[in-house]
Short mmCIF file of C-alpha atoms in Angstrom, two decimals:
data_model
loop_
_atom_site.label_atom_id
_atom_site.label_comp_id
_atom_site.label_asym_id
_atom_site.label_seq_id
_atom_site.Cartn_x
_atom_site.Cartn_y
_atom_site.Cartn_z
CA MET G 21 0.08 0.05 0.01
CA ALA G 22 1.63 3.40 -1.22
CA SER G 23 1.86 5.86 1.75
CA PRO G 24 0.41 8.95 2.41
CA GLU G 25 3.23 10.81 1.03
CA ALA G 26 3.62 8.89 -1.94
CA GLY G 27 0.30 9.50 -2.60
CA LEU G 28 0.58 13.66 -1.98
CA ALA G 29 3.76 13.40 -4.74
CA ASP G 30 1.62 11.59 -7.46
CA ASP G 31 -0.81 14.27 -6.76
CA LEU G 32 1.49 16.78 -7.05
CA ASP G 33 3.20 15.56 -9.67
CA GLU G 34 -0.23 15.01 -12.11
CA VAL G 35 -0.99 18.67 -11.30
CA ALA G 36 2.67 20.10 -12.35
CA LYS G 37 1.86 17.94 -15.52
CA ILE G 38 -1.84 19.40 -15.90
CA MET G 39 -0.65 23.30 -15.01
CA ASP G 40 2.16 22.65 -18.02
CA GLN G 41 -0.94 21.39 -20.44
CA ILE G 42 -3.28 24.11 -19.63
CA MET G 43 -0.70 26.47 -20.55
CA SER G 44 0.92 24.88 -23.71
CA GLU G 45 0.46 27.07 -27.12
CA ASP G 46 -1.54 23.69 -28.86
CA GLU G 47 -5.20 24.18 -28.30
CA ALA G 48 -5.57 20.51 -28.34
CA CYS G 49 -3.59 20.30 -25.33
CA ARG G 50 -4.93 22.90 -23.41
CA ILE G 51 -8.49 21.57 -24.23
CA ALA G 52 -7.21 17.95 -22.57
CA ALA G 53 -6.02 19.64 -19.82
CA ALA G 54 -9.12 21.38 -18.97
CA ARG G 55 -11.31 18.23 -19.34
CA GLU G 56 -8.58 16.68 -16.68
CA ILE G 57 -9.22 19.61 -14.82
CA ARG G 58 -13.05 19.24 -14.65
CA ARG G 59 -12.94 15.71 -13.97
CA LEU G 60 -10.11 15.90 -11.20
CA THR G 61 -12.61 18.72 -9.04
CA LYS G 62 -15.96 17.28 -9.73
CA THR G 63 -15.79 16.09 -5.88
CA SER G 64 -12.64 16.79 -4.95
CA SER G 65 -11.95 20.05 -2.71
CA ARG G 66 -7.72 18.95 -2.56
CA HIS G 67 -7.85 19.49 -6.27
CA ARG G 68 -9.38 22.42 -5.92
CA ARG G 69 -7.13 24.00 -3.85
CA GLN G 70 -4.18 22.48 -5.91
CA LEU G 71 -5.46 23.47 -9.22
CA ALA G 72 -6.09 26.88 -8.41
CA GLY G 73 -3.42 28.20 -10.40
CA ALA G 74 -5.06 26.83 -13.64
CA ILE G 75 -7.70 29.60 -13.57
CA VAL G 76 -6.18 32.43 -15.16
CA PRO G 77 -5.28 30.16 -18.36
CA LEU G 78 -8.65 28.58 -18.61
CA VAL G 79 -10.25 32.37 -18.49
CA SER G 80 -7.76 33.20 -21.33
CA MET G 81 -9.19 30.07 -23.35
CA LEU G 82 -12.66 31.44 -22.94
CA ARG G 83 -11.31 34.90 -24.22
CA SER G 84 -10.28 33.14 -27.65
CA LEU G 85 -14.25 32.13 -28.08
CA SER G 86 -13.58 29.14 -29.57
CA SER G 87 -16.78 26.79 -29.10
CA ASP G 88 -14.53 23.47 -28.08
CA SER G 89 -11.86 25.58 -26.14
CA GLY G 90 -14.77 27.55 -24.47
CA GLU G 91 -16.89 24.13 -23.72
CA ALA G 92 -14.05 22.66 -21.78
CA ALA G 93 -12.76 25.91 -19.85
CA ILE G 94 -16.10 26.54 -19.34
CA LEU G 95 -16.97 22.89 -17.50
CA ALA G 96 -13.54 23.34 -15.97
CA LEU G 97 -14.34 26.69 -14.25
CA VAL G 98 -17.22 25.55 -12.86
CA ASN G 99 -15.94 22.66 -11.09
CA LEU G 100 -13.33 24.83 -9.49
CA ALA G 101 -15.50 27.25 -8.42
CA VAL G 102 -18.13 24.56 -6.26
CA LYS G 103 -17.66 24.70 -2.51
CA ASP G 104 -14.54 27.05 -3.25
CA GLU G 105 -15.46 30.47 -2.19
CA ARG G 106 -11.84 31.66 -3.27
CA ASN G 107 -11.88 30.43 -6.25
CA LYS G 108 -15.49 31.61 -7.24
CA THR G 109 -14.18 35.33 -6.06
CA LYS G 110 -11.02 34.55 -8.32
CA ILE G 111 -12.68 33.49 -11.54
CA VAL G 112 -14.52 37.08 -11.55
CA GLU G 113 -11.58 38.66 -10.65
CA VAL G 114 -9.42 38.03 -13.30
CA GLY G 115 -12.01 38.69 -15.86
CA ALA G 116 -14.28 36.06 -16.76
CA LEU G 117 -17.40 37.76 -16.62
CA GLU G 118 -17.18 39.80 -20.36
CA PRO G 119 -15.88 36.06 -22.40
CA LEU G 120 -19.30 34.17 -20.27
CA LEU G 121 -21.34 37.06 -21.61
CA HIS G 122 -20.54 36.18 -24.94
CA PHE G 123 -21.43 32.57 -24.52
CA LEU G 124 -24.70 33.69 -23.07
CA GLN G 125 -25.52 35.00 -26.48
CA SER G 126 -24.52 31.53 -28.25
CA THR G 127 -26.62 29.85 -30.64
CA ASN G 128 -25.30 26.86 -29.40
CA SER G 129 -27.71 25.73 -26.88
CA SER G 130 -25.18 23.63 -24.44
CA LEU G 131 -22.85 26.66 -24.57
CA GLN G 132 -25.27 28.92 -23.43
CA GLU G 133 -26.42 26.10 -20.99
CA TYR G 134 -22.76 26.12 -19.49
CA ALA G 135 -22.35 29.92 -19.45
CA THR G 136 -25.63 30.24 -17.45
CA ALA G 137 -24.54 27.46 -15.10
CA ALA G 138 -21.35 28.91 -14.67
CA LEU G 139 -23.26 32.59 -14.00
CA LEU G 140 -25.43 30.63 -11.27
CA THR G 141 -21.99 29.07 -9.61
CA LEU G 142 -20.56 32.23 -9.43
CA SER G 143 -23.42 34.43 -8.07
CA ALA G 144 -23.92 32.11 -5.36
CA SER G 145 -20.98 34.06 -3.78
CA PHE G 146 -22.18 37.34 -2.55
CA PRO G 147 -18.65 39.50 -3.38
CA ASN G 148 -19.72 38.24 -6.87
CA ARG G 149 -22.75 39.95 -6.69
CA PRO G 150 -22.12 43.43 -7.48
CA SER G 151 -19.41 42.98 -10.14
CA ILE G 152 -22.18 40.31 -12.46
CA SER G 153 -25.01 42.93 -11.74
CA THR G 154 -23.01 45.30 -13.38
CA SER G 155 -21.83 43.22 -16.00
CA GLY G 156 -24.74 43.60 -18.06
CA ALA G 157 -25.94 40.09 -17.38
CA LEU G 158 -29.38 40.30 -16.02
CA PRO G 159 -30.97 41.01 -19.46
CA LEU G 160 -29.15 38.56 -20.89
CA LEU G 161 -30.46 35.70 -18.08
CA ILE G 162 -34.15 37.04 -18.58
CA LYS G 163 -33.51 36.35 -22.41
CA ILE G 164 -32.77 32.99 -21.53
CA LEU G 165 -35.53 32.20 -19.08
CA VAL G 166 -38.23 33.24 -22.20
CA ASP G 167 -36.27 31.04 -24.89
CA GLY G 168 -33.12 29.21 -23.31
CA ASN G 169 -33.33 25.51 -23.14
CA PRO G 170 -34.91 23.81 -19.94
CA GLN G 171 -31.78 23.51 -18.10
CA ALA G 172 -30.85 26.99 -18.93
CA LYS G 173 -34.11 28.83 -17.92
CA ILE G 174 -33.73 27.21 -14.35
CA ASP G 175 -30.18 28.12 -13.57
CA ALA G 176 -30.97 31.57 -15.31
CA LEU G 177 -33.84 31.76 -12.66
CA MET G 178 -31.57 30.80 -10.07
CA ALA G 179 -28.91 33.28 -10.99
CA VAL G 180 -31.39 36.14 -10.92
CA TYR G 181 -32.67 35.10 -7.77
CA ASN G 182 -29.30 35.45 -6.27
CA LEU G 183 -28.67 39.13 -7.79
CA SER G 184 -32.45 39.56 -6.33
CA THR G 185 -30.98 40.21 -3.21
CA ILE G 186 -29.29 43.60 -4.30
CA SER G 187 -32.52 45.72 -3.99
CA GLU G 188 -31.30 47.98 -6.53
CA ASN G 189 -31.21 45.18 -9.27
CA LEU G 190 -35.11 45.13 -8.96
CA SER G 191 -35.59 47.87 -10.84
CA ILE G 192 -33.42 46.38 -13.49
CA ILE G 193 -35.19 43.53 -13.91
CA LEU G 194 -38.51 44.76 -13.98
CA PRO G 195 -38.43 46.39 -17.28
CA LEU G 196 -37.19 43.55 -18.96
CA HIS G 197 -41.07 41.88 -18.11
CA PRO G 198 -39.94 38.74 -16.36
CA ILE G 199 -43.13 37.96 -14.91
CA PRO G 200 -44.73 36.34 -17.75
CA PRO G 201 -41.67 34.06 -17.97
CA LEU G 202 -41.50 33.27 -14.07
CA LEU G 203 -45.14 32.43 -14.16
CA CYS G 204 -44.80 29.93 -16.88
CA LEU G 205 -41.97 28.37 -15.75
CA LEU G 206 -43.69 27.80 -12.38
CA ASN G 207 -46.55 26.79 -14.31
CA SER G 208 -44.56 23.92 -15.95
CA CYS G 209 -42.57 22.60 -12.46
CA ARG G 210 -44.18 21.31 -9.64
CA LYS G 211 -45.40 23.71 -7.15
CA SER G 212 -43.76 21.64 -4.12
CA SER G 213 -40.52 21.96 -5.93
CA LYS G 214 -37.09 24.04 -5.45
CA ILE G 215 -37.81 25.77 -8.14
CA ALA G 216 -41.51 26.70 -7.17
CA GLU G 217 -40.21 28.24 -4.21
CA LYS G 218 -37.39 30.17 -5.94
CA CYS G 219 -39.82 31.41 -8.65
CA SER G 220 -42.85 32.26 -6.07
CA ALA G 221 -39.49 34.38 -3.83
CA LEU G 222 -38.49 36.26 -6.93
CA LEU G 223 -42.07 36.93 -7.73
CA GLU G 224 -42.72 38.07 -4.58
CA LEU G 225 -40.27 40.77 -4.40
CA LEU G 226 -41.29 42.17 -8.15
CA VAL G 227 -44.68 42.35 -6.49
CA SER G 228 -43.64 44.69 -4.56
CA PHE G 229 -43.88 47.39 -7.45
CA GLU G 230 -46.75 48.84 -8.77
CA GLU G 231 -45.18 47.45 -12.04
CA GLY G 232 -44.61 44.09 -10.75
CA ARG G 233 -48.35 43.90 -9.59
CA ALA G 234 -49.73 45.70 -12.69
CA ALA G 235 -47.82 42.51 -14.54
CA LEU G 236 -48.86 39.41 -12.51
CA THR G 237 -52.47 40.56 -12.46
CA ALA G 238 -52.30 40.86 -16.59
CA ALA G 239 -50.97 38.15 -17.19
CA GLU G 240 -53.39 35.41 -18.14
CA GLY G 241 -53.99 32.86 -15.35
CA GLY G 242 -50.73 35.22 -13.42
CA VAL G 243 -53.45 35.33 -9.94
CA LEU G 244 -54.68 31.73 -10.26
CA THR G 245 -51.22 30.17 -10.48
CA ILE G 246 -50.49 32.04 -7.29
CA VAL G 247 -53.45 30.46 -5.75
CA GLU G 248 -52.13 27.34 -6.82
CA VAL G 249 -49.12 27.37 -5.30
CA LEU G 250 -50.99 28.69 -2.28
CA GLU G 251 -52.63 25.50 -2.57
CA GLU G 252 -50.12 23.06 -3.55
CA GLY G 253 -46.47 24.23 -2.96
CA SER G 254 -44.18 23.61 -0.17
CA LEU G 255 -44.66 25.58 2.80
CA ARG G 256 -41.80 28.04 1.77
CA SER G 257 -43.83 28.70 -1.41
CA ARG G 258 -46.70 28.76 0.06
CA GLU G 259 -45.61 31.61 2.65
CA HIS G 260 -44.15 33.49 -0.64
CA ALA G 261 -47.46 32.71 -2.21
CA VAL G 262 -50.05 34.18 0.71
CA GLY G 263 -47.21 37.31 0.91
CA MET G 264 -47.91 37.88 -2.84
CA LEU G 265 -51.66 38.05 -2.36
CA LEU G 266 -51.40 40.18 1.08
CA THR G 267 -49.22 42.47 -1.16
CA LEU G 268 -51.99 43.10 -3.76
CA CYS G 269 -55.16 43.69 -1.21
CA GLU G 270 -52.87 45.58 0.74
CA SER G 271 -51.69 48.41 -1.67
CA ASP G 272 -55.22 48.65 -3.48
CA GLN G 273 -57.88 46.65 -1.68
CA CYS G 274 -60.63 47.97 -4.00
CA ARG G 275 -58.63 46.72 -7.27
CA TYR G 276 -57.51 43.02 -5.97
CA ARG G 277 -59.65 42.40 -3.79
CA ASP G 278 -62.11 40.73 -6.18
CA ILE G 279 -59.71 39.18 -8.38
CA ILE G 280 -58.12 37.46 -5.69
CA LEU G 281 -61.41 36.32 -4.39
CA LYS G 282 -62.47 35.17 -7.92
CA GLU G 283 -59.88 32.99 -8.32
CA GLY G 284 -61.12 30.86 -5.08
CA ALA G 285 -57.91 31.66 -2.49
CA ILE G 286 -60.21 31.39 0.31
CA PRO G 287 -59.60 27.78 1.05
CA GLY G 288 -55.71 27.67 0.73
CA LEU G 289 -55.50 30.75 3.41
CA LEU G 290 -57.94 29.27 5.66
CA GLU G 291 -55.74 26.01 5.70
CA LEU G 292 -52.52 28.27 6.22
CA THR G 293 -54.39 29.94 9.15
CA VAL G 294 -53.75 26.02 10.71
CA GLN G 295 -51.13 24.38 8.90
CA GLY G 296 -48.70 27.12 7.37
CA THR G 297 -45.57 28.53 8.63
CA PRO G 298 -45.76 30.98 11.34
CA LYS G 299 -45.48 33.90 8.78
CA SER G 300 -48.12 32.32 7.05
CA GLN G 301 -50.26 32.21 9.25
CA VAL G 302 -50.37 35.89 10.37
CA LYS G 303 -50.26 36.34 6.56
CA SER G 304 -53.56 34.69 5.85
CA HIS G 305 -55.07 35.90 8.91
CA LEU G 306 -54.39 39.47 7.63
CA LEU G 307 -55.53 38.76 4.19
CA LEU G 308 -58.74 37.30 5.26
CA GLN G 309 -59.81 40.36 7.05
CA LEU G 310 -59.10 41.90 4.00
CA LEU G 311 -60.85 40.22 1.70
CA ARG G 312 -63.59 40.13 4.19
CA SER G 313 -64.46 43.29 4.64
CA SER G 314 -65.30 45.85 1.97
CA ARG G 315 -66.60 49.47 1.61
CA SER G 316 -69.72 48.55 -0.79
CA LYS G 317 -72.89 47.07 0.64
CA ARG G 318 -73.52 43.23 0.44
CA SER G 319 -77.15 41.54 0.06
CA GLU G 320 -77.54 38.87 2.46
CA LEU G 321 -77.92 35.07 0.87
CA GLN G 322 -80.38 32.73 1.83
CA ALA G 323 -79.36 30.93 5.13
CA SER G 324 -79.57 27.35 3.00
CA THR G 325 -77.21 28.62 0.02
CA PHE G 326 -75.25 30.13 2.52
CA ASP G 327 -75.19 26.53 4.72
CA SER G 328 -74.49 24.77 1.16
CA ILE G 329 -71.25 26.79 0.01
CA VAL G 330 -69.68 26.12 3.53
CA CYS G 331 -69.88 22.55 3.37
CA ASN G 332 -69.16 22.10 0.12
CA ILE G 333 -66.01 24.24 0.57
CA VAL G 334 -64.84 22.58 3.38
CA SER G 335 -65.50 19.19 2.59
CA LYS G 336 -62.66 19.77 -0.57
CA MET G 337 -60.29 20.91 2.39
CA ASP G 338 -58.25 18.74 4.89
CA GLY G 339 -57.91 19.70 8.32
CA GLY G 340 -58.93 16.83 10.76
CA GLU G 341 -59.09 18.04 14.20
CA GLN G 342 -58.77 21.69 12.56
CA MET G 343 -62.04 21.22 10.08
CA GLY G 344 -64.51 23.09 13.21
CA LYS G 345 -61.99 26.04 13.24
CA ALA G 346 -61.79 26.14 9.28
CA LYS G 347 -65.45 25.67 8.94
CA LYS G 348 -65.92 28.63 11.39
CA MET G 349 -63.56 30.97 9.44
CA LEU G 350 -64.91 30.09 6.53
CA ALA G 351 -68.59 30.75 6.98
CA ASP G 352 -67.40 34.30 8.57
CA MET G 353 -65.69 35.41 5.26
CA ILE G 354 -68.00 33.99 3.07
CA LYS G 355 -71.53 35.42 4.97
CA VAL G 356 -70.14 38.74 3.75
CA SER G 357 -68.19 38.07 0.12
CA MET G 358 -70.29 38.98 -3.01
CA GLU G 359 -72.72 36.97 -4.48
CA GLN G 360 -70.61 36.42 -7.26
CA SER G 361 -67.23 35.76 -5.65
CA LEU G 362 -69.48 33.14 -3.84
CA ARG G 363 -70.64 31.59 -7.00
CA HIS G 364 -66.65 31.25 -8.13
CA LEU G 365 -65.74 29.45 -5.17
CA GLN G 366 -68.69 27.13 -5.38
CA GLN G 367 -68.35 26.19 -9.14
CA ARG G 368 -63.91 26.10 -7.98
CA ALA G 369 -65.14 23.31 -5.57
CA PHE G 370 -67.20 21.10 -8.04
CA VAL G 371 -64.59 21.61 -10.36
CA GLY G 372 -61.87 20.05 -7.87
CA ASN G 373 -64.10 16.37 -7.66
CA SER G 374 -65.04 16.98 -11.32
CA PRO G 375 -64.34 13.31 -13.34
CA ASN G 376 -63.38 15.51 -16.36
CA LYS G 377 -60.58 17.69 -14.44
CA PRO G 378 -56.96 17.31 -15.83
CA PRO G 379 -54.22 16.04 -13.59
#
């Protein structure tokens, strides 16, 4: 069995050989070295440290703008950057962003996907986010959200979310019309997935602006999509969903109240009041109070109609021992709601059990 010292010596010899190859004048030699760096750094933090010296020549390969060199260099840099903050910041410091933005605009979908993955990895580092934000990456990432391949769209979403933690970037993102592609991505994924969580979190940030609220409500099925997340999402996604609906209603109750009621948000809100996170419970109570109150005069419902609607909706809800509480809250809510809104809720409850409802 080889000694640890012998193993370390072999590692250092291998690293030295790769470093010689990556700085070769021969392109094929550099590509082979980049591929070997990618292989060695895929799971090894030790190799990421040992091969950090390859970052500068790898970025030089990016600048050649050759497809083969670019692909090999991007994939090697991504693996060097994963779980290594020093390598992440060094890659940006030595000028990787400009050539990466070039590859973001490539007509080669694979190169575009790899460049998006690289920006996602680099944007995970807080110190890199200002540089990436000012590089012009955001418009390109939003464009990939619209027309990139499926994996590129997901990575673009995650990168935009990372950059949205700089509040000034929201005013850059909003004019790029991100809400329709975000809703499209949200509709295409499982509502309980991590992708849905990031979509919902980003949408909640954007809905804090009037432009974002207008875009969400103008999009076909926009509010309905948020209501579906409210009902089917993970606990975190549901927290973001109720936050969005509350922001809508608090910003202009007269304008948004009926839109939210029309899409049948009440059952999901009631469930959150007893099964959501602490924040979700508070926000659900606040939103129910806003939906319950109105300045306009309400017509009274006949008792039989009222009881029928209450029982119908509650029967579709999970709740177990919480059912009595949920029913009482629902009764209070519906009693002062508009007749039109009640009809929508009743129809939604029946559709939920319809054999013709799509999966």
